[in-house]
Coordinates of C-alpha atoms in Angstrom, one line a residue:
M1 CA 125.5 79.5 67.0
K2 CA 124.5 80.2 70.6
A3 CA 127.2 80.2 73.2
K4 CA 126.8 77.5 75.9
K5 CA 125.5 78.8 79.2
E6 CA 128.2 78.8 81.8
K7 CA 127.5 76.3 84.5
T8 CA 127.2 77.7 87.9
T9 CA 129.4 76.1 90.6
K10 CA 127.3 74.6 93.4
N11 CA 128.5 73.9 96.9
C12 CA 126.8 71.3 99.0
T13 CA 126.6 72.4 102.6
Y14 CA 125.5 70.7 105.8
I15 CA 125.2 74.0 107.6
G16 CA 121.8 75.0 108.8
G17 CA 120.5 78.0 110.7
Q18 CA 117.9 79.8 112.7
A19 CA 116.8 83.4 112.9
I20 CA 117.4 85.1 116.3
M21 CA 116.9 88.6 117.6
E22 CA 118.8 91.0 115.3
G23 CA 120.9 88.2 114.0
V24 CA 121.4 84.6 112.8
M25 CA 122.5 81.4 114.4
M26 CA 124.3 78.9 112.1
R27 CA 125.1 75.3 113.0
G28 CA 127.8 73.1 111.5
K29 CA 129.3 69.7 112.4
T30 CA 131.5 70.8 115.2
A31 CA 130.3 74.3 116.1
I32 CA 127.3 76.4 116.5
V33 CA 127.7 80.2 116.0
S34 CA 125.4 83.1 116.6
A35 CA 126.0 86.6 115.2
V36 CA 124.0 89.5 116.5
C37 CA 124.0 93.3 115.8
D38 CA 124.3 95.1 119.2
P39 CA 122.8 98.5 120.0
E40 CA 126.1 100.2 119.0
G41 CA 125.9 98.6 115.5
N42 CA 128.7 96.1 116.1
V43 CA 128.3 92.5 115.0
Q44 CA 129.0 90.3 118.0
I45 CA 129.7 86.6 117.7
E46 CA 129.2 83.8 120.1
S47 CA 130.4 80.3 119.3
E48 CA 130.2 77.0 121.0
R49 CA 131.8 73.6 120.2
L50 CA 129.6 70.6 119.4
T51 CA 130.4 67.0 119.7
P52 CA 131.1 65.9 116.1
P53 CA 128.5 63.5 114.6
E54 CA 131.0 60.6 114.4
K55 CA 131.6 60.8 118.1
R56 CA 128.0 60.7 119.1
S57 CA 126.2 57.5 120.1
K58 CA 125.3 55.2 117.2
F59 CA 121.8 55.0 118.6
V60 CA 121.1 58.7 118.4
R61 CA 122.5 58.7 114.8
A62 CA 120.3 55.9 113.6
P63 CA 117.7 56.7 110.9
F64 CA 114.2 57.3 112.2
I65 CA 115.7 57.9 115.6
R66 CA 118.1 60.7 114.9
G67 CA 115.3 63.0 113.9
F68 CA 113.7 63.1 117.4
F69 CA 117.0 63.8 119.1
N70 CA 118.0 66.4 116.6
F71 CA 114.6 68.1 117.0
I72 CA 114.9 68.2 120.8
D73 CA 118.5 69.4 120.6
S74 CA 117.6 72.1 118.0
L75 CA 114.7 73.3 120.2
K76 CA 117.0 73.6 123.2
R77 CA 119.9 75.3 121.5
G78 CA 117.6 77.5 119.4
N79 CA 115.8 78.7 122.5
K80 CA 119.2 79.4 124.2
A81 CA 120.4 81.3 121.1
M82 CA 117.2 83.4 121.0
L83 CA 117.5 84.3 124.7
R84 CA 121.2 85.1 124.4
S85 CA 120.6 87.3 121.3
A86 CA 117.9 89.2 123.3
D87 CA 120.6 89.9 126.0
V88 CA 122.8 91.4 123.3
T89 CA 120.1 93.6 121.7
M90 CA 119.1 95.3 125.0
D91 CA 120.3 98.8 125.4
E92 CA 122.5 99.6 128.4
E93 CA 119.7 101.1 130.5
A94 CA 117.4 98.1 130.0
E95 CA 120.3 95.8 130.6
T96 CA 120.9 97.2 134.1
P97 CA 119.6 94.8 136.8
S98 CA 116.8 96.0 139.1
K99 CA 117.4 96.4 142.8
A100 CA 115.5 93.2 143.4
E101 CA 117.7 91.3 141.0
K102 CA 120.9 92.6 142.6
W103 CA 119.6 91.8 146.1
L104 CA 118.6 88.3 145.1
A105 CA 121.9 87.7 143.3
E106 CA 124.2 89.1 146.1
K107 CA 122.4 88.0 149.2
H108 CA 120.7 84.7 148.2
K109 CA 122.7 83.6 145.1
I110 CA 119.4 83.5 143.1
N111 CA 119.4 84.4 139.4
L112 CA 115.9 85.9 138.9
K113 CA 116.6 86.3 135.2
A114 CA 117.3 82.6 134.7
I115 CA 114.2 81.6 136.6
L116 CA 112.1 83.9 134.5
E117 CA 113.6 82.4 131.3
W118 CA 112.7 78.9 132.4
I119 CA 109.2 80.0 133.2
A120 CA 109.0 81.6 129.7
V121 CA 110.1 78.3 128.1
I122 CA 107.5 76.3 130.0
I123 CA 104.7 78.8 129.2
G124 CA 105.8 78.7 125.5
V125 CA 105.7 74.9 125.4
L126 CA 102.2 74.8 127.0
M127 CA 101.0 77.5 124.6
A128 CA 102.3 75.6 121.6
I129 CA 100.4 72.4 122.8
A130 CA 97.3 74.5 123.4
I131 CA 97.3 76.3 120.1
F132 CA 98.6 73.5 117.7
I133 CA 97.2 70.3 119.3
V134 CA 94.4 71.0 121.7
A135 CA 92.6 73.8 119.8
P136 CA 92.6 72.1 116.4
Q137 CA 91.2 68.9 118.0
L138 CA 88.4 70.7 119.8
L139 CA 87.5 72.7 116.7
T140 CA 87.4 69.4 114.7
N141 CA 85.0 67.9 117.2
L142 CA 82.5 70.6 116.1
T143 CA 82.4 69.2 112.6
G144 CA 80.6 66.0 113.7
F145 CA 83.6 63.7 113.3
N146 CA 85.1 62.5 116.6
G147 CA 88.0 60.3 115.3
T148 CA 87.2 57.6 117.9
S149 CA 86.4 54.9 115.3
A150 CA 88.3 53.3 112.5
G151 CA 88.0 53.7 108.8
L152 CA 87.0 56.9 107.0
D153 CA 85.8 58.6 110.1
A154 CA 89.3 58.6 111.5
L155 CA 90.8 59.6 108.2
W156 CA 88.4 62.5 107.8
F157 CA 88.9 63.6 111.4
N158 CA 92.7 63.8 110.9
L159 CA 92.4 65.5 107.5
I160 CA 90.1 68.2 108.9
E161 CA 92.2 68.5 112.0
A162 CA 95.4 69.0 109.9
G163 CA 93.6 71.6 107.8
I164 CA 92.5 73.5 110.9
R165 CA 96.0 73.1 112.4
L166 CA 97.6 74.5 109.2
T167 CA 95.1 77.4 109.2
V168 CA 95.8 78.1 112.8
F169 CA 99.5 78.0 112.0
I170 CA 99.2 80.4 109.1
I171 CA 97.1 82.8 111.2
Y172 CA 99.6 82.6 114.0
V173 CA 102.5 83.3 111.6
V174 CA 100.7 86.3 110.1
I175 CA 99.9 87.8 113.5
M176 CA 103.4 87.3 114.8
G177 CA 104.7 89.0 111.6
M178 CA 102.8 92.1 112.5
I179 CA 104.7 92.6 115.8
P180 CA 107.7 94.8 114.9
A181 CA 110.3 92.9 116.9
L182 CA 109.2 89.5 115.4
K183 CA 108.9 91.0 111.9
R184 CA 112.7 91.7 112.2
V185 CA 113.2 88.1 113.2
Y186 CA 111.4 87.1 110.0
M187 CA 113.9 89.4 108.2
C188 CA 116.8 87.6 109.9
H189 CA 115.2 84.3 108.8
G190 CA 115.4 85.6 105.2
A191 CA 119.1 86.6 105.8
E192 CA 119.9 83.1 106.9
H193 CA 118.3 81.4 103.9
K194 CA 119.9 83.9 101.4
T195 CA 123.3 83.3 102.8
I196 CA 123.1 79.5 102.6
N197 CA 121.6 79.8 99.1
C198 CA 124.4 82.2 98.0
Y199 CA 127.1 79.8 99.3
E200 CA 125.4 76.8 97.6
K201 CA 125.4 78.6 94.3
G202 CA 129.2 78.9 94.6
E203 CA 129.2 82.7 95.0
E204 CA 131.4 84.7 97.3
L205 CA 129.6 85.6 100.5
T206 CA 129.2 89.4 100.3
V207 CA 126.2 91.5 101.2
E208 CA 125.7 92.3 97.5
N209 CA 125.7 88.6 96.4
V210 CA 123.6 87.5 99.3
K211 CA 121.0 90.2 98.6
K212 CA 120.4 88.6 95.1
A213 CA 119.9 85.1 96.5
S214 CA 116.5 83.5 97.2
R215 CA 115.1 83.7 100.7
L216 CA 113.5 80.2 100.3
H217 CA 115.3 77.0 101.1
D218 CA 114.5 73.3 101.1
R219 CA 115.9 72.6 104.6
C220 CA 113.8 75.2 106.4
G221 CA 112.1 74.7 109.8
T222 CA 108.9 76.0 108.3
T223 CA 109.0 73.2 105.6
F224 CA 109.8 70.8 108.4
L225 CA 106.6 71.8 110.3
F226 CA 104.5 71.3 107.2
V227 CA 106.0 67.9 106.7
V228 CA 105.3 67.1 110.3
M229 CA 101.6 68.0 109.7
M230 CA 101.4 65.7 106.7
V231 CA 103.2 62.8 108.4
G232 CA 100.9 63.4 111.4
I233 CA 97.8 62.8 109.3
V234 CA 99.2 59.4 108.3
V235 CA 100.5 58.4 111.7
F236 CA 97.5 59.6 113.7
S237 CA 95.1 57.9 111.1
L238 CA 96.9 54.6 111.3
T239 CA 96.9 54.9 115.1
N240 CA 93.2 55.5 115.2
L241 CA 92.7 52.5 112.9
A242 CA 94.7 50.3 115.2
V243 CA 93.5 51.4 118.6
G244 CA 90.3 53.3 117.9
H245 CA 88.0 50.4 118.8
F246 CA 89.3 50.1 122.4
A247 CA 91.2 53.4 123.2
Y248 CA 88.2 55.6 123.4
L249 CA 85.7 53.5 125.3
T250 CA 84.6 56.1 127.9
P251 CA 81.2 57.7 127.5
H252 CA 82.6 61.1 128.3
E253 CA 83.8 63.1 125.3
W254 CA 86.2 65.2 127.3
V255 CA 87.9 62.1 128.6
N256 CA 88.2 60.8 125.0
N257 CA 89.7 64.1 124.0
V258 CA 92.3 63.9 126.8
I259 CA 93.2 60.4 125.8
R260 CA 93.5 61.4 122.1
I261 CA 95.7 64.4 123.0
G262 CA 97.9 62.1 125.2
I263 CA 98.3 59.6 122.4
K264 CA 99.3 62.5 120.0
L265 CA 101.9 63.8 122.4
L266 CA 103.3 60.3 122.8
L267 CA 103.4 59.9 119.0
L268 CA 105.2 63.2 118.4
P269 CA 108.7 61.7 118.6
I270 CA 107.7 59.2 115.9
V271 CA 106.1 61.9 113.7
A272 CA 109.2 64.1 114.1
S273 CA 111.6 61.3 113.3
I274 CA 109.7 60.3 110.1
A275 CA 109.3 64.0 109.1
Y276 CA 113.1 64.5 109.5
E277 CA 113.9 61.6 107.2
V278 CA 111.4 62.9 104.6
L279 CA 112.8 66.4 104.8
L280 CA 116.4 65.0 104.3
L281 CA 115.2 63.1 101.2
L282 CA 113.4 66.1 99.7
A283 CA 116.5 68.3 100.3
K284 CA 118.8 65.8 98.5
T285 CA 116.9 66.0 95.2
N286 CA 115.9 68.6 92.7
H287 CA 113.7 66.3 90.6
K288 CA 110.6 68.1 89.3
F289 CA 108.4 65.3 90.6
F290 CA 109.3 66.0 94.2
F291 CA 108.6 69.7 93.8
I292 CA 104.9 69.0 94.5
F293 CA 106.0 67.9 98.0
K294 CA 108.3 70.8 98.5
A295 CA 106.0 73.5 97.2
P296 CA 103.6 73.9 100.2
G297 CA 106.6 74.3 102.5
L298 CA 108.2 76.9 100.2
L299 CA 104.9 78.8 100.0
L300 CA 104.7 78.9 103.8
Q301 CA 108.3 80.2 103.9
R302 CA 107.0 83.3 102.1
L303 CA 105.2 84.1 105.3
T304 CA 108.1 83.3 107.7
T305 CA 110.8 85.2 105.8
R306 CA 111.2 88.8 104.8
E307 CA 113.8 90.7 102.9
P308 CA 116.6 91.5 105.3
D309 CA 118.6 94.7 105.7
D310 CA 122.4 94.8 105.2
K311 CA 123.3 94.4 108.8
M312 CA 121.3 91.2 109.1
M313 CA 123.1 89.8 106.1
E314 CA 126.4 90.8 107.6
C315 CA 125.4 88.8 110.7
A316 CA 124.4 85.8 108.7
I317 CA 127.6 85.9 106.7
A318 CA 129.7 86.3 109.8
A319 CA 128.0 83.3 111.5
F320 CA 128.3 81.1 108.4
N321 CA 132.0 81.9 107.8
K322 CA 132.8 81.3 111.5
V323 CA 131.1 77.9 111.4
L324 CA 133.2 77.0 108.3
E325 CA 136.3 78.2 110.0
M326 CA 135.7 76.3 113.2
D327 CA 134.7 73.1 111.4
A328 CA 138.0 73.3 109.5
D329 CA 140.2 74.1 112.5
Q330 CA 139.4 72.3 115.8
T331 CA 141.9 74.6 117.7
I332 CA 139.8 77.7 117.3
P333 CA 138.4 78.5 120.7
E334 CA 134.8 79.3 121.6
S335 CA 133.7 82.9 122.1
R336 CA 131.0 84.7 124.0
F337 CA 128.7 87.7 123.5
V338 CA 129.4 90.8 125.5
T339 CA 126.5 91.4 127.8
S340 CA 125.9 92.3 131.4
A341 CA 126.5 89.3 133.5
K342 CA 126.6 88.0 137.1
M343 CA 130.2 87.8 138.1
S344 CA 130.1 84.3 139.5
E345 CA 128.4 82.9 136.4
L346 CA 130.9 84.6 134.0
L347 CA 133.8 83.3 136.2
A348 CA 132.4 79.8 136.2
D349 CA 131.9 79.9 132.4
T350 CA 135.5 81.2 132.0
K351 CA 136.9 78.4 134.1
K352 CA 135.0 75.9 132.1
R353 CA 136.3 77.3 128.8
F354 CA 139.9 77.5 130.2
A355 CA 139.7 73.9 131.4
A356 CA 138.6 72.7 128.0
A357 CA 141.6 74.5 126.5
D358 CA 144.0 73.0 129.1
I359 CA 144.5 76.4 130.8
E360 CA 144.7 76.4 134.6
E361 CA 141.5 77.7 136.3
D362 CA 143.7 79.9 138.5
E363 CA 144.3 82.1 135.5
A364 CA 140.6 82.8 135.2
E365 CA 140.7 84.3 138.7
W366 CA 143.7 86.4 137.8
V367 CA 141.9 87.8 134.7
F368 CA 139.0 89.0 136.9
A369 CA 141.3 90.2 139.7
L370 CA 143.4 92.3 137.4
T371 CA 140.6 93.7 135.3
L372 CA 138.3 94.5 138.2
D373 CA 141.1 95.7 140.5
L374 CA 140.2 93.1 143.1
P375 CA 142.3 91.0 145.4
K376 CA 142.5 87.5 143.9
S377 CA 141.1 86.1 147.1
A378 CA 138.0 88.2 146.7
V379 CA 137.1 87.0 143.1
C380 CA 135.4 83.8 144.2
T381 CA 133.7 85.3 147.2
E382 CA 132.4 88.7 146.1
E383 CA 129.2 88.8 144.0
R384 CA 128.2 91.7 141.7
I385 CA 126.5 92.3 138.4
L386 CA 129.0 93.3 135.8
K387 CA 128.0 95.9 133.2
R388 CA 128.5 95.4 129.5
V389 CA 131.5 97.8 129.3
V390 CA 133.3 95.8 132.1
V391 CA 132.4 92.4 130.5
R392 CA 133.8 93.7 127.2
D393 CA 137.2 94.2 128.8
L394 CA 137.1 90.8 130.4
M395 CA 136.0 89.0 127.2
R396 CA 138.8 90.7 125.2
I397 CA 141.4 89.2 127.6
I398 CA 139.6 85.8 127.9
D399 CA 139.2 85.3 124.2
E400 CA 142.8 86.3 123.5
R401 CA 144.0 83.9 126.3
L402 CA 142.1 81.1 124.6
T403 CA 144.2 81.5 121.5
G404 CA 147.1 80.3 123.6
R405 CA 148.8 83.7 124.1
P406 CA 150.1 83.9 127.7
L407 CA 148.1 86.0 130.1
W408 CA 151.0 88.3 131.1
Y409 CA 151.6 89.2 127.5
I410 CA 148.0 90.1 127.2
I411 CA 148.0 92.1 130.4
G412 CA 151.3 93.7 129.3
D413 CA 153.2 93.2 132.6
A414 CA 154.1 90.6 135.2
D415 CA 155.0 91.0 138.9
F416 CA 158.6 90.2 139.8
Y417 CA 159.9 90.8 143.3
G418 CA 157.1 93.4 143.8
Y419 CA 157.9 95.3 140.6
K420 CA 155.6 95.5 137.6
I421 CA 157.8 94.4 134.7
K422 CA 156.5 95.1 131.1
V423 CA 156.6 91.9 129.0
D424 CA 155.7 91.0 125.5
E425 CA 156.9 88.4 122.9
R426 CA 160.4 89.9 122.9
V427 CA 161.2 88.5 126.3
L428 CA 160.5 85.6 128.6
I429 CA 157.9 86.1 131.3
P430 CA 159.7 86.2 134.6
R431 CA 159.1 83.1 136.7
P432 CA 158.7 83.0 140.5
E433 CA 161.8 80.8 140.8
T434 CA 163.9 83.5 139.2
E435 CA 163.0 85.8 142.1
E436 CA 165.1 83.4 144.2
L437 CA 168.0 83.9 141.8
A438 CA 167.7 87.7 142.4
L439 CA 167.5 87.1 146.1
Q440 CA 170.8 85.3 146.1
V441 CA 172.5 88.4 144.6
I442 CA 170.7 90.8 146.9
N443 CA 171.9 88.8 149.9
T444 CA 175.5 88.6 148.7
A445 CA 176.2 92.1 147.2
E446 CA 178.2 94.7 149.1
E447 CA 178.8 98.4 148.8
G448 CA 180.5 99.3 145.5
Y449 CA 180.0 95.9 143.8
E450 CA 180.0 95.7 140.0
I451 CA 177.2 93.3 138.9
L452 CA 176.6 91.9 135.5
D453 CA 173.2 90.5 134.5
L454 CA 174.0 88.2 131.5
C455 CA 171.0 87.4 129.2
T456 CA 168.9 90.1 131.0
G457 CA 165.7 89.7 128.9
S458 CA 163.1 92.0 130.4
G459 CA 165.7 93.4 132.9
A460 CA 163.7 92.0 135.8
I461 CA 166.7 90.7 137.7
S462 CA 168.8 93.9 137.2
I463 CA 165.9 96.1 138.4
A464 CA 165.1 94.0 141.5
V465 CA 168.8 93.8 142.5
Y466 CA 169.5 97.5 142.0
N467 CA 166.4 98.8 143.7
E468 CA 166.4 96.4 146.6
L469 CA 170.1 97.1 147.4
K470 CA 169.4 100.8 147.1
K471 CA 166.6 100.4 149.7
K472 CA 169.3 98.9 152.0
G473 CA 171.6 101.8 151.4
I474 CA 174.0 99.7 149.3
N475 CA 175.2 101.4 146.2
V476 CA 176.2 99.1 143.3
S477 CA 176.8 99.4 139.5
V478 CA 174.7 97.1 137.4
T479 CA 175.4 96.2 133.7
A480 CA 172.8 94.2 131.8
S481 CA 173.5 92.5 128.5
D482 CA 171.5 90.6 125.9
I483 CA 171.9 89.6 122.2
S484 CA 168.3 90.7 121.4
A485 CA 167.9 94.4 120.6
G486 CA 164.1 94.1 121.2
A487 CA 164.7 92.6 124.6
L488 CA 167.1 95.4 125.5
N489 CA 164.7 98.1 124.4
L490 CA 162.0 96.7 126.6
A491 CA 164.5 96.3 129.5
K492 CA 165.4 100.0 129.2
E493 CA 161.7 100.9 129.4
N494 CA 161.4 98.9 132.6
A495 CA 164.5 100.4 134.1
E496 CA 163.3 103.9 133.4
E497 CA 159.9 103.1 134.8
H498 CA 161.5 101.9 138.1
R499 CA 164.3 104.5 138.1
A500 CA 167.0 101.9 138.1
K501 CA 170.3 103.2 136.8
I502 CA 171.5 100.3 134.7
K503 CA 174.0 100.2 131.9
F504 CA 172.7 98.1 128.9
V505 CA 175.0 96.4 126.4
K506 CA 174.0 94.5 123.3
S507 CA 176.3 91.5 123.3
N508 CA 176.4 87.9 122.3
M509 CA 177.2 86.6 125.8
F510 CA 180.6 88.1 126.8
E511 CA 181.5 89.2 123.3
K512 CA 181.1 93.0 123.9
V513 CA 181.2 93.0 127.7
R514 CA 184.1 95.0 129.1
G515 CA 185.5 95.0 132.6
K516 CA 185.5 92.7 135.6
F517 CA 182.6 92.1 138.1
N518 CA 182.1 91.0 141.6
V519 CA 178.9 89.1 140.7
I520 CA 177.8 87.7 137.3
V521 CA 174.1 86.6 137.5
S522 CA 172.5 84.8 134.6
N523 CA 169.3 83.0 133.7
P524 CA 170.4 81.7 130.3
P525 CA 168.4 79.5 127.9
Y526 CA 168.6 75.9 129.2
I527 CA 165.9 73.9 127.5
P528 CA 167.3 71.1 125.3
S529 CA 166.3 71.8 121.6
A530 CA 164.4 68.6 121.1
E531 CA 162.2 69.3 124.2
I532 CA 160.9 72.7 123.1
E533 CA 158.1 71.3 121.0
T534 CA 156.9 69.3 124.1
L535 CA 156.4 72.4 126.2
Q536 CA 153.1 74.1 126.7
R537 CA 151.9 76.0 123.7
E538 CA 152.0 79.2 125.7
V539 CA 155.8 78.7 125.9
K540 CA 156.8 77.1 122.6
D541 CA 154.4 79.2 120.4
F542 CA 154.7 82.6 122.0
E543 CA 157.8 83.0 124.2
P544 CA 161.0 83.8 122.2
R545 CA 162.8 80.6 121.2
G546 CA 166.2 82.2 121.5
A547 CA 165.6 82.7 125.2
L548 CA 164.6 79.0 125.6
D549 CA 166.9 76.9 123.4
G550 CA 170.0 75.8 125.2
G551 CA 171.3 73.5 122.5
E552 CA 171.2 69.8 122.1
D553 CA 171.6 69.0 125.8
G554 CA 170.5 72.5 127.1
L555 CA 174.0 73.3 128.4
D556 CA 175.5 75.3 125.6
F557 CA 175.3 78.7 127.4
Y558 CA 176.7 77.2 130.6
R559 CA 179.8 76.0 128.8
I560 CA 180.4 79.6 127.5
I561 CA 179.9 81.0 131.0
A562 CA 182.3 78.4 132.5
Q563 CA 184.9 79.2 129.8
E564 CA 184.5 83.0 129.6
G565 CA 182.9 84.0 133.0
P566 CA 186.0 83.6 135.2
K567 CA 187.9 86.1 132.9
H568 CA 185.3 88.7 133.8
L569 CA 185.4 88.1 137.6
V570 CA 187.5 89.8 140.2
R571 CA 189.3 87.6 142.6
G572 CA 186.7 86.0 145.0
G573 CA 184.0 86.9 142.6
M574 CA 180.8 84.8 142.2
I575 CA 178.7 83.5 139.3
V576 CA 175.1 82.8 140.2
M577 CA 173.0 80.9 137.6
E578 CA 169.5 79.5 137.3
V579 CA 169.5 76.0 135.9
G580 CA 167.1 73.4 134.6
A581 CA 165.9 70.4 136.5
G582 CA 168.7 67.8 136.7
Q583 CA 171.4 70.1 135.3
A584 CA 173.0 71.4 138.5
E585 CA 175.6 68.7 139.2
T586 CA 176.8 68.7 135.5
I587 CA 177.1 72.5 135.5
V588 CA 179.1 72.5 138.7
K589 CA 181.7 70.1 137.2
M590 CA 182.2 72.6 134.3
F591 CA 183.9 75.1 136.7
K592 CA 187.1 73.1 137.4
K593 CA 189.0 76.0 139.0
S594 CA 186.3 77.2 141.4
D595 CA 187.1 77.8 145.1
Y596 CA 183.7 76.2 146.0
S597 CA 180.2 75.8 144.7
I598 CA 176.7 75.8 146.2
I599 CA 173.5 74.3 144.8
V600 CA 170.3 75.9 146.1
K601 CA 166.9 74.3 145.8
D602 CA 163.8 76.3 144.8
M603 CA 160.5 76.3 146.7
A604 CA 159.4 73.1 144.9
G605 CA 162.6 71.3 146.1
V606 CA 164.3 71.3 142.7
D607 CA 168.0 72.0 142.4
R608 CA 167.5 75.4 140.7
I609 CA 170.4 77.8 141.5
V610 CA 174.1 77.1 141.1
K611 CA 176.6 79.5 142.9
I612 CA 180.2 79.4 141.8
V613 CA 182.9 81.3 143.7
M614 CA 186.2 81.7 141.9

C-alpha cells in the first residue's frame, strides 16, 4: 500500500513586489520595504509606512476603479524605489557630487539630481507611449487596415496592433536583458518571485529554500501587461465600433492617427482597471481551465526573470520579512537607506519622521549638531552635501531614536551645568530644572561644608556642586548615595572624568549614611505610581522606574527625608529638594520643626525647589 503524499502547507499572501537595482522592493498592507545590496556587500533596508486599505477612500477601493489608482501608485512608488536603489548601488567615488551640484545646492538651493530624475521620468513616459502605443499603430497602418470603421475592420486592426505591440514588447524585453545592469534587475525579479512562492508553499524563508522555488508567479507585472494588451483589444474594438463612424471623419490620416492615439490614452485607465480585476481573478484560482489565460503571461515571465544569486535572494527575504514584521506591529518605525544626501533634505526628512513618531523636531536638529560637530543654530542655515559615511552615523542615531530610546542615551552623555555627564538606562537623564537645584547649593555652601547628595543617580549634582565651588576657591566634602549599584558605578565614572573628589555610598536613603551634613540635596523619585504609564514612552519605557516611582501619591521619599533628614543635619543645616508640580506646599508641611522654608520656582514658573532650614 502506497503511503499518502504529505500535503504541503500553503500560505496565502497579499504581499507583492518589484525588482530594483541590486535588490527587491516588497509591498504589504501598511508598509513598503526595499532591500538593496550596497557596494560593501551589506544589505540595506528602507521602509515606509502606507495608509492601510481600510483607511483609504471607499471610492479608490471600489472594483473597476481601484485598479487604475493602484496602477498609478505602483508606478510612482516603483520609480521612486528604483531611483533610491540606484543611489545605494553607486560607489563612493560616483556618489560624490560634482562641483556644479555643490554650487547649485549651496548657493541657489537647487537640487540638480532631483531635476534630472524628473526629466528622466518624463522621458521614460514619452518613450513608453512612443514605443508601445504610437509605433504599433503606425506599423498596423501599413497592413491596409486603418481601424477607422466599425465591424471586422476595427477588430482586425486591433488584433494586428496587439500582435505588433506584443512583438515590440518581447523585442524590447530581450534587448533590455542584454544590458548587464538590467540583466541583474531581471535576476532580482526572479528573487522576488522565488521568495513569494517559497512563502506561499509554507516553507521557511532561507536562501536554500528560496533557490528551489519557481521564478514564475501569477501576480506578476509582466502577466498584468499581457492582460492589459488582451483587454485593450476588446475595449479598443468596442470603442471603434461605437465611435468609428464619427470619430475619424477628417480626410487626413495623420489627424485620424492623433485622434486614435488620444482616445487610447484616455481609455488606458479603463483598460488598466479591468485588467487589474482580471488579474486578481486569475490569481485566486488554480483551476486548469484558467491556466490557458495564465500561460501567455507565465511564458513572458521567462523573459523578464532570471535565476538570482544568493545576495539577491537575501535582499528579497529581508524585504519580505520586514513587510510581515511591520504589518504585524504598527509601532515599528520607518527606516532609510544610507546614501550621500543634501543636509537640508535629510534634516527635513528626519523632522517629518520624528513628527510622525511624536518626537519633537528640535531633537532632529540636535542629532545633526552633535554628529556633525556644528552649533545647533547652524544646522538649519548651513548647507552641505553629506557623504555616505557621515549619513551612516546620522541614520544609526535617527533609527535608534525612532524606537523610542531617548536621544541622550543614544549619544551616551548629556550636558548638565556645562559638564558632559555619561548617561544610560541605569540613571535618569539630568533635566535643565535640576541645574537650578544644583545652583541653590552652590550659592549657599561655604568653606568646609559637608554636603550629601541623596539619590545621586548619574552624580550630575555632586559633580557640578563640587567643581563649581572649587572654581570659587571654596573647599567642601561631598558624599553621594544611591540604592542602585549600577547608578553608583556610572556616577563614579563621571566623577573621575571631571576630577571631582566625591565619596560614594550604596544606601537605601539614609540607611548606611553616616555623619552629619551642612546641606542635604536630593532629587528623589516623585512621580505617583499610577501616572508613570501616562508619561512619554521615552521616560516610562527606558528610564529606570526606581528613579521615577514616588509611591501612590509620589511623596514616599519626601516622608523619609522629613523623618530621617534632620537627624543627619548640623544645627542650622539645610535640606534642598526638587519636587513635582503641585507638591511643594504639601512637602513643606512635612517638616514641622523647621526654622523656615522657601519655595523656589523654576524657569517655567512651576514651584520646583523646596529649601528647608532646620
